[in-house]
Amino acid sequence: GYRPLVNPFVLNSLVLFSLLTLVGVVVRRTVSPAAGYAAMGLVLSYPIVSISASSGGFDLFSLLFFCLSVVALYRQMQKPSDLDLAFLWMTLLMFANIRYESIVHLFLASAALLAFRKLDRSQFRGAIHLFALTPFFLLPMILQRQLTANAWETDPGVEPFSLGHLWNHLQTLLSSQLRLDWFLPYANLLNLLSLAVLVLLAVGLARRQIRWKEPFQAQFSLALLVMFLVGTAVFLAHHMGLYDHPTQARFFLIFSMAGALGPVLLRKFRPDLLGDRGLGFLALAMLLLYHPVAVQGRFINTLTLNRETSLCIEALKRQNEPKLLVIADRPGQYASLGYGAVDFGYANLGSNREGLMLELRRKLFQQILVFQKIHYQTQEPVASNRLDAGYRLETVSEAQVTANEFLRVSRVVF
């Protein structure tokens, strides 16, 4: 059944299992069984992976479908077929519906197939029904953008995407790689090691010390590199693409996956430098170093919104009354829990205020609770939490949210 405080966490536990299984199986088949286990440990060593898996967000789900898309693209480029093309296309469509900016990978994968001639007319005809239905499959994502107020979550005058954001956020990402204070939810030592591996492999390819077994592998590697760089650039160009911000670290799960698998590439192409035993010890060391960062949770605990929402949910539980209406700046948080909820803009309209008071008198709901953040200095609500003076409020409880604001829970009376 519908259990909003349980179901997302059950789903993410299954997603984590699926992601680790996928990584383990792919590395086991392409490198060695021992490397497969080590690869799973390296992925888990990134605190952002554990944090996302223990959250109710959809970001780990997005990472899983990125990895599935990569595997499907490899299969299609290795030996093009109708079935693999259909699997690739449907995986990319699902990926685009999880995170809206992921639609860029649909175009990048298509460009790779066309550029390297991995898509012929017979395969296209075999999957023509899927291509014809593509607009229908993308309709949910399009409608979400159209129907969601402030769909890009921007403040007035702020561009959703820009080169300025890209440059500023790129500087933050690069400078953060040198932070070794065990605060950020990334395994920075692995990131630096993977960068060194990338340089080493690039030099080896240039000197022909490392050779591809089949031509399609070089083509696939180029396509994957472009997908990674463009995908990372899209996140950095977004106005919220800060690598060191607790609400935005989830954008860098793909970046973290690349960092985790760098040593695996070294094991595959230069086993003389890193064998199975060394890779296993490295995975264990990274887990011991970085998993406590996720457990301690100092990075995520800096989020004030989590604290505020928890306080509001506790206030709702204390009322022990399912038939109530909430007025809050994020009404969706409480509508998902089964309560009626509106925002301050709706509640402040004169006709709506009269209607809500009439419904309260007629007992269509037993209470109206108001959640407001109040400035300590002025003792007034923040601008976005101001309620029309026509509402008479009775304070139920108060609790600190930040150093400058506290949460006031009030009951509307008449």
Coordinates of C-alpha atoms in Angstrom, one line a residue:
G1 CA 0.0 0.0 0.0
Y2 CA 0.9 3.7 -0.1
R3 CA 3.3 4.4 2.8
P4 CA 5.2 7.6 1.9
L5 CA 7.6 7.3 4.9
V6 CA 8.5 3.7 4.1
N7 CA 8.1 3.0 0.4
P8 CA 10.9 5.3 -1.0
F9 CA 13.4 3.8 1.3
V10 CA 12.5 0.2 0.4
L11 CA 12.8 1.2 -3.2
N12 CA 16.2 2.7 -2.8
S13 CA 17.5 -0.3 -0.9
L14 CA 16.5 -2.4 -4.0
V15 CA 18.1 0.2 -6.3
L16 CA 21.4 0.0 -4.3
F17 CA 21.3 -3.8 -4.5
S18 CA 20.6 -3.6 -8.3
L19 CA 23.3 -1.0 -8.9
L20 CA 26.0 -3.0 -7.0
T21 CA 24.9 -6.2 -8.7
L22 CA 25.2 -4.6 -12.1
V23 CA 28.7 -3.2 -11.3
G24 CA 29.8 -6.5 -9.9
V25 CA 28.6 -8.6 -12.8
V26 CA 30.0 -6.3 -15.5
V27 CA 33.5 -6.0 -13.8
R28 CA 33.5 -9.8 -13.1
R29 CA 32.9 -10.6 -16.8
T30 CA 35.3 -8.0 -18.2
V31 CA 38.1 -8.1 -15.6
S32 CA 38.0 -10.8 -13.0
P33 CA 35.7 -12.2 -10.2
A34 CA 37.9 -10.6 -7.5
A35 CA 37.8 -7.3 -9.3
G36 CA 34.0 -7.5 -9.4
Y37 CA 33.8 -7.6 -5.6
A38 CA 36.4 -4.9 -5.2
A39 CA 34.5 -2.6 -7.6
M40 CA 31.4 -2.9 -5.5
G41 CA 33.4 -1.9 -2.4
L42 CA 34.9 1.1 -4.3
V43 CA 31.4 2.3 -5.3
L44 CA 30.2 2.0 -1.7
S45 CA 33.2 3.9 -0.4
Y46 CA 31.7 7.1 -1.7
P47 CA 29.5 8.5 1.1
I48 CA 27.1 10.1 -1.3
V49 CA 26.1 6.7 -2.6
S50 CA 25.2 5.5 0.9
I51 CA 23.5 8.8 1.7
S52 CA 21.4 8.6 -1.4
A53 CA 20.5 5.0 -0.8
S54 CA 19.3 5.8 2.7
S55 CA 17.2 8.8 1.5
G56 CA 13.8 9.1 -0.2
G57 CA 15.2 10.7 -3.3
F58 CA 15.3 9.5 -6.9
D59 CA 19.0 10.3 -7.6
L60 CA 20.3 6.8 -7.1
F61 CA 17.5 5.5 -9.3
S62 CA 18.8 7.9 -12.0
L63 CA 22.4 6.6 -11.5
L64 CA 21.2 3.0 -12.0
F65 CA 19.5 3.9 -15.3
F66 CA 22.6 5.8 -16.5
C67 CA 24.6 2.6 -15.8
L68 CA 22.0 0.5 -17.6
S69 CA 22.1 2.9 -20.5
V70 CA 25.9 2.5 -20.8
V71 CA 25.7 -1.3 -20.7
A72 CA 22.9 -1.2 -23.3
L73 CA 24.9 1.1 -25.6
Y74 CA 27.9 -1.2 -25.3
R75 CA 25.9 -4.2 -26.3
Q76 CA 24.4 -2.4 -29.3
M77 CA 27.8 -1.1 -30.5
Q78 CA 29.3 -4.5 -30.0
K79 CA 26.8 -6.4 -32.1
P80 CA 23.9 -4.3 -33.3
S81 CA 20.5 -6.0 -33.1
D82 CA 16.8 -5.2 -33.0
L83 CA 16.4 -6.4 -29.4
D84 CA 19.5 -4.5 -28.0
L85 CA 18.4 -1.4 -29.8
A86 CA 14.9 -1.6 -28.3
F87 CA 16.4 -2.2 -24.8
L88 CA 18.7 0.8 -25.2
W89 CA 16.0 3.1 -26.4
M90 CA 13.5 2.2 -23.6
T91 CA 16.3 2.5 -21.0
L92 CA 17.2 6.0 -22.3
L93 CA 13.5 7.0 -22.2
M94 CA 13.1 5.8 -18.6
F95 CA 16.3 7.6 -17.7
A96 CA 15.0 10.8 -19.2
N97 CA 11.8 10.5 -17.2
I98 CA 13.7 10.1 -13.9
R99 CA 15.7 13.4 -14.2
Y100 CA 14.6 15.8 -16.9
E101 CA 18.1 16.9 -17.9
S102 CA 19.0 13.3 -18.7
I103 CA 17.2 13.6 -22.0
V104 CA 20.5 14.9 -23.3
H105 CA 21.8 11.3 -23.2
L106 CA 19.1 10.2 -25.5
F107 CA 20.5 12.5 -28.2
L108 CA 24.1 11.7 -27.4
A109 CA 23.6 7.9 -27.6
S110 CA 21.7 8.3 -30.9
A111 CA 24.5 10.5 -32.3
A112 CA 27.0 7.8 -31.4
L113 CA 25.0 5.1 -33.1
L114 CA 24.7 7.1 -36.2
A115 CA 28.2 8.4 -36.3
F116 CA 29.7 4.9 -35.9
R117 CA 27.1 3.3 -38.2
K118 CA 25.7 1.0 -35.5
L119 CA 22.2 1.6 -36.6
D120 CA 20.9 0.3 -40.0
R121 CA 17.5 0.4 -41.6
S122 CA 16.5 -3.1 -40.7
Q123 CA 17.1 -2.5 -37.0
F124 CA 15.3 0.8 -37.2
R125 CA 12.3 -0.9 -38.8
G126 CA 12.4 -3.6 -36.1
A127 CA 12.0 -1.0 -33.4
I128 CA 9.9 1.5 -35.4
H129 CA 6.9 1.1 -33.0
L130 CA 9.1 2.3 -30.1
F131 CA 10.4 5.3 -32.0
A132 CA 6.9 6.2 -33.0
L133 CA 5.7 6.1 -29.4
T134 CA 8.7 8.1 -28.1
P135 CA 6.7 11.4 -27.8
F136 CA 4.1 9.6 -25.8
F137 CA 6.7 8.1 -23.4
L138 CA 8.2 11.6 -23.0
L139 CA 4.8 13.2 -22.3
P140 CA 5.0 12.8 -18.5
M141 CA 8.3 14.7 -18.3
I142 CA 7.0 17.4 -20.6
L143 CA 3.8 17.8 -18.6
Q144 CA 5.7 18.0 -15.3
R145 CA 7.8 20.9 -16.7
Q146 CA 4.6 22.7 -17.9
L147 CA 2.4 22.1 -14.8
T148 CA 5.0 22.7 -12.1
A149 CA 5.2 26.2 -10.7
N150 CA 8.8 27.5 -10.9
A151 CA 9.8 24.2 -12.6
W152 CA 13.5 25.3 -12.7
E153 CA 13.5 26.2 -9.0
T154 CA 15.1 29.6 -9.7
D155 CA 14.9 32.9 -7.9
P156 CA 13.7 35.9 -9.9
G157 CA 16.5 37.1 -12.3
V158 CA 18.5 33.9 -12.0
E159 CA 19.1 31.9 -15.2
P160 CA 18.4 28.1 -14.8
F161 CA 21.4 27.3 -16.9
S162 CA 24.3 29.5 -17.9
L163 CA 28.0 29.5 -18.8
G164 CA 28.6 31.7 -15.7
H165 CA 27.2 29.0 -13.5
L166 CA 29.3 26.4 -15.3
W167 CA 32.6 28.4 -14.8
N168 CA 31.9 29.1 -11.1
H169 CA 30.7 25.6 -10.2
L170 CA 33.7 24.1 -12.1
Q171 CA 36.1 26.0 -10.0
T172 CA 34.3 24.8 -6.8
L173 CA 34.5 21.2 -8.1
L174 CA 38.2 21.4 -8.9
S175 CA 39.2 23.1 -5.7
S176 CA 37.1 20.6 -3.6
Q177 CA 39.2 17.7 -4.8
L178 CA 42.0 18.9 -2.5
R179 CA 39.8 18.9 0.6
L180 CA 40.8 16.1 2.9
D181 CA 38.8 17.1 5.9
W182 CA 36.5 14.1 5.8
F183 CA 33.4 16.4 5.5
L184 CA 32.4 16.3 1.8
P185 CA 30.6 13.0 0.8
Y186 CA 33.1 12.0 -1.8
A187 CA 36.2 9.8 -1.7
N188 CA 38.6 12.5 -2.9
L189 CA 41.6 10.3 -2.7
L190 CA 40.0 7.9 -5.2
N191 CA 39.1 10.9 -7.4
L192 CA 42.7 12.0 -7.5
L193 CA 43.9 8.4 -8.1
S194 CA 41.3 8.0 -10.9
L195 CA 42.5 11.2 -12.5
A196 CA 46.1 9.8 -12.5
V197 CA 44.8 6.6 -14.0
L198 CA 43.1 8.5 -16.8
V199 CA 46.3 10.3 -17.7
L200 CA 48.3 7.1 -17.5
L201 CA 45.9 5.3 -19.9
A202 CA 45.7 8.2 -22.3
V203 CA 49.5 8.2 -22.5
G204 CA 49.5 4.4 -23.0
L205 CA 47.0 4.7 -25.8
A206 CA 48.9 7.5 -27.5
R207 CA 52.1 5.5 -27.4
R208 CA 50.3 2.3 -28.5
Q209 CA 51.3 0.5 -25.3
I210 CA 47.6 -0.1 -24.7
R211 CA 45.5 -1.4 -27.6
W212 CA 41.8 -2.0 -28.1
K213 CA 40.9 -5.6 -28.8
E214 CA 38.1 -4.5 -31.2
P215 CA 37.5 -1.2 -33.0
F216 CA 34.1 -0.7 -31.5
Q217 CA 35.6 -0.5 -28.0
A218 CA 37.5 2.7 -28.9
Q219 CA 34.2 4.1 -30.4
F220 CA 32.3 3.2 -27.3
S221 CA 34.9 4.7 -25.0
L222 CA 34.7 8.0 -26.9
A223 CA 30.9 8.0 -26.8
L224 CA 31.0 7.3 -23.0
L225 CA 33.6 10.0 -22.4
V226 CA 31.4 12.5 -24.3
M227 CA 28.3 11.4 -22.3
F228 CA 30.2 11.8 -19.0
L229 CA 31.6 15.2 -19.9
V230 CA 28.4 16.6 -21.3
G231 CA 26.3 15.2 -18.4
T232 CA 28.7 16.7 -15.8
A233 CA 28.7 20.1 -17.7
V234 CA 24.9 20.2 -17.6
F235 CA 24.9 19.8 -13.9
L236 CA 27.6 22.4 -13.4
A237 CA 25.8 24.8 -15.7
H238 CA 22.6 24.5 -13.6
H239 CA 22.1 27.3 -11.1
M240 CA 22.1 24.7 -8.3
G241 CA 25.2 22.7 -9.5
L242 CA 27.4 23.3 -6.5
Y243 CA 29.6 20.3 -5.7
D244 CA 30.0 21.2 -2.0
H245 CA 26.4 22.0 -1.2
P246 CA 24.3 19.4 0.8
T247 CA 21.2 19.7 -1.4
Q248 CA 23.2 19.4 -4.6
A249 CA 25.9 16.8 -4.0
R250 CA 23.4 14.2 -5.3
F251 CA 24.0 15.7 -8.8
F252 CA 27.5 14.2 -8.8
L253 CA 26.7 10.5 -8.4
I254 CA 27.8 9.8 -12.0
F255 CA 31.0 11.7 -11.3
S256 CA 31.5 9.6 -8.2
M257 CA 30.8 6.4 -10.1
A258 CA 33.6 7.4 -12.5
G259 CA 36.0 8.1 -9.7
A260 CA 35.1 4.7 -8.1
L261 CA 35.8 2.7 -11.2
G262 CA 39.1 4.4 -12.1
P263 CA 41.3 1.8 -10.3
V264 CA 39.3 -1.0 -12.0
L265 CA 40.4 0.4 -15.4
L266 CA 44.0 0.3 -14.1
R267 CA 43.6 -3.3 -13.1
K268 CA 42.2 -4.2 -16.5
F269 CA 44.7 -2.4 -18.7
R270 CA 47.8 -2.4 -16.5
P271 CA 47.6 -5.5 -14.3
D272 CA 51.4 -5.2 -13.8
L273 CA 50.7 -2.0 -11.8
L274 CA 47.6 -3.1 -9.9
G275 CA 46.5 -6.7 -9.5
D276 CA 43.4 -8.3 -7.9
R277 CA 44.9 -8.3 -4.4
G278 CA 46.0 -4.7 -4.6
L279 CA 42.6 -3.7 -5.9
G280 CA 40.9 -5.5 -3.0
F281 CA 43.1 -3.9 -0.4
L282 CA 42.4 -0.5 -2.0
A283 CA 38.6 -1.1 -1.9
L284 CA 38.8 -2.1 1.8
A285 CA 41.0 0.9 2.7
M286 CA 38.6 3.3 1.0
L287 CA 35.6 1.8 2.7
L288 CA 37.2 2.1 6.1
L289 CA 38.3 5.7 5.5
Y290 CA 35.1 7.1 3.9
H291 CA 32.1 5.1 5.0
P292 CA 32.2 6.7 8.5
V293 CA 31.7 10.1 6.7
A294 CA 28.3 8.8 5.5
V295 CA 27.4 7.3 8.9
Q296 CA 28.4 10.4 10.9
G297 CA 26.3 12.6 8.5
R298 CA 27.9 16.0 9.4
F299 CA 27.5 17.1 5.8
I300 CA 23.8 16.3 5.5
N301 CA 23.0 17.6 9.0
T302 CA 23.8 21.1 7.8
L303 CA 20.5 21.1 5.9
T304 CA 18.0 23.2 7.8
L305 CA 15.0 22.1 5.6
N306 CA 15.3 18.6 6.8
R307 CA 15.1 19.8 10.4
E308 CA 12.2 22.1 9.7
T309 CA 10.2 19.3 7.9
S310 CA 10.9 16.9 10.8
L311 CA 9.6 19.4 13.3
C312 CA 6.4 20.0 11.2
I313 CA 5.8 16.2 10.8
E314 CA 6.2 15.8 14.6
A315 CA 3.7 18.6 15.2
L316 CA 1.2 16.8 12.9
K317 CA 1.6 13.6 14.7
R318 CA 1.0 15.2 18.1
Q319 CA -2.4 16.5 16.8
N320 CA -3.5 12.9 16.1
E321 CA -6.0 14.3 13.7
P322 CA -6.1 13.1 10.1
K323 CA -8.8 15.6 9.1
L324 CA -6.8 18.8 9.1
L325 CA -5.5 21.4 6.6
V326 CA -2.0 22.6 6.6
I327 CA -0.8 26.1 5.4
A328 CA 2.9 26.0 4.6
D329 CA 5.4 27.2 2.0
R330 CA 5.9 23.6 0.8
P331 CA 2.4 22.1 0.9
G332 CA 3.5 19.1 -1.3
Q333 CA 5.5 17.7 1.7
Y334 CA 2.2 17.3 3.7
A335 CA -0.2 16.5 0.8
S336 CA 2.1 13.4 0.2
L337 CA 1.4 12.3 3.8
G338 CA -2.4 12.4 3.2
Y339 CA -3.2 15.8 4.7
G340 CA -4.9 18.7 3.0
A341 CA -2.4 21.4 2.3
V342 CA -2.1 24.8 0.6
D343 CA 0.6 27.4 0.3
F344 CA 0.5 31.0 1.7
G345 CA -0.3 32.5 -1.7
Y346 CA -3.5 30.4 -2.0
A347 CA -4.5 31.0 1.6
N348 CA -4.0 34.8 1.4
L349 CA -6.5 35.3 -1.5
G350 CA -9.6 36.9 -0.1
S351 CA -12.1 34.5 -1.6
N352 CA -9.9 31.5 -0.6
R353 CA -9.6 32.8 3.0
E354 CA -13.4 33.1 3.3
G355 CA -13.9 29.6 1.8
L356 CA -11.3 28.0 4.1
M357 CA -12.9 29.6 7.2
L358 CA -16.4 28.5 6.1
E359 CA -15.2 24.9 5.6
L360 CA -13.5 25.0 9.0
R361 CA -16.8 26.1 10.7
R362 CA -18.7 23.4 8.9
K363 CA -16.1 20.8 10.2
L364 CA -15.0 19.7 6.7
F365 CA -11.7 19.5 8.5
Q366 CA -11.2 19.8 12.2
Q367 CA -8.2 22.1 12.3
I368 CA -6.1 24.4 10.2
L369 CA -2.4 24.3 11.2
V370 CA 0.0 27.0 10.0
F371 CA 3.7 26.4 9.7
Q372 CA 5.7 29.7 9.7
K373 CA 9.4 30.6 10.0
I374 CA 9.8 33.6 12.3
H375 CA 12.8 36.0 12.6
Y376 CA 14.2 36.1 16.1
Q377 CA 15.1 39.8 15.7
T378 CA 11.8 41.1 14.4
Q379 CA 9.4 38.4 15.7
E380 CA 7.8 38.6 12.3
P381 CA 7.3 35.8 9.7
V382 CA 9.8 35.6 6.8
A383 CA 8.4 37.2 3.7
S384 CA 7.3 33.9 2.1
N385 CA 5.5 32.8 5.2
R386 CA 3.3 35.9 5.9
L387 CA -0.4 35.2 6.4
D388 CA -3.3 37.5 5.9
A389 CA -4.3 39.4 9.0
G390 CA -7.9 38.1 8.6
Y391 CA -6.7 34.8 10.1
R392 CA -6.7 34.6 13.9
L393 CA -3.8 32.4 15.1
E394 CA -3.2 30.6 18.4
T395 CA 0.4 29.3 18.9
V396 CA 0.7 25.6 19.4
S397 CA 4.5 25.1 19.6
E398 CA 7.8 26.8 18.7
A399 CA 11.3 25.3 17.9
Q400 CA 14.6 26.7 16.6
V401 CA 15.4 26.0 13.0
T402 CA 18.5 28.2 12.4
A403 CA 20.5 30.8 14.3
N404 CA 18.2 33.5 13.0
E405 CA 14.8 31.8 12.6
F406 CA 12.5 29.6 14.5
L407 CA 9.5 27.5 13.5
R408 CA 6.1 28.5 14.9
V409 CA 3.2 26.1 14.6
S410 CA -0.2 27.9 15.0
R411 CA -3.8 26.9 15.0
V412 CA -6.4 29.0 13.1
V413 CA -9.3 29.9 15.5
F414 CA -12.6 31.7 14.9

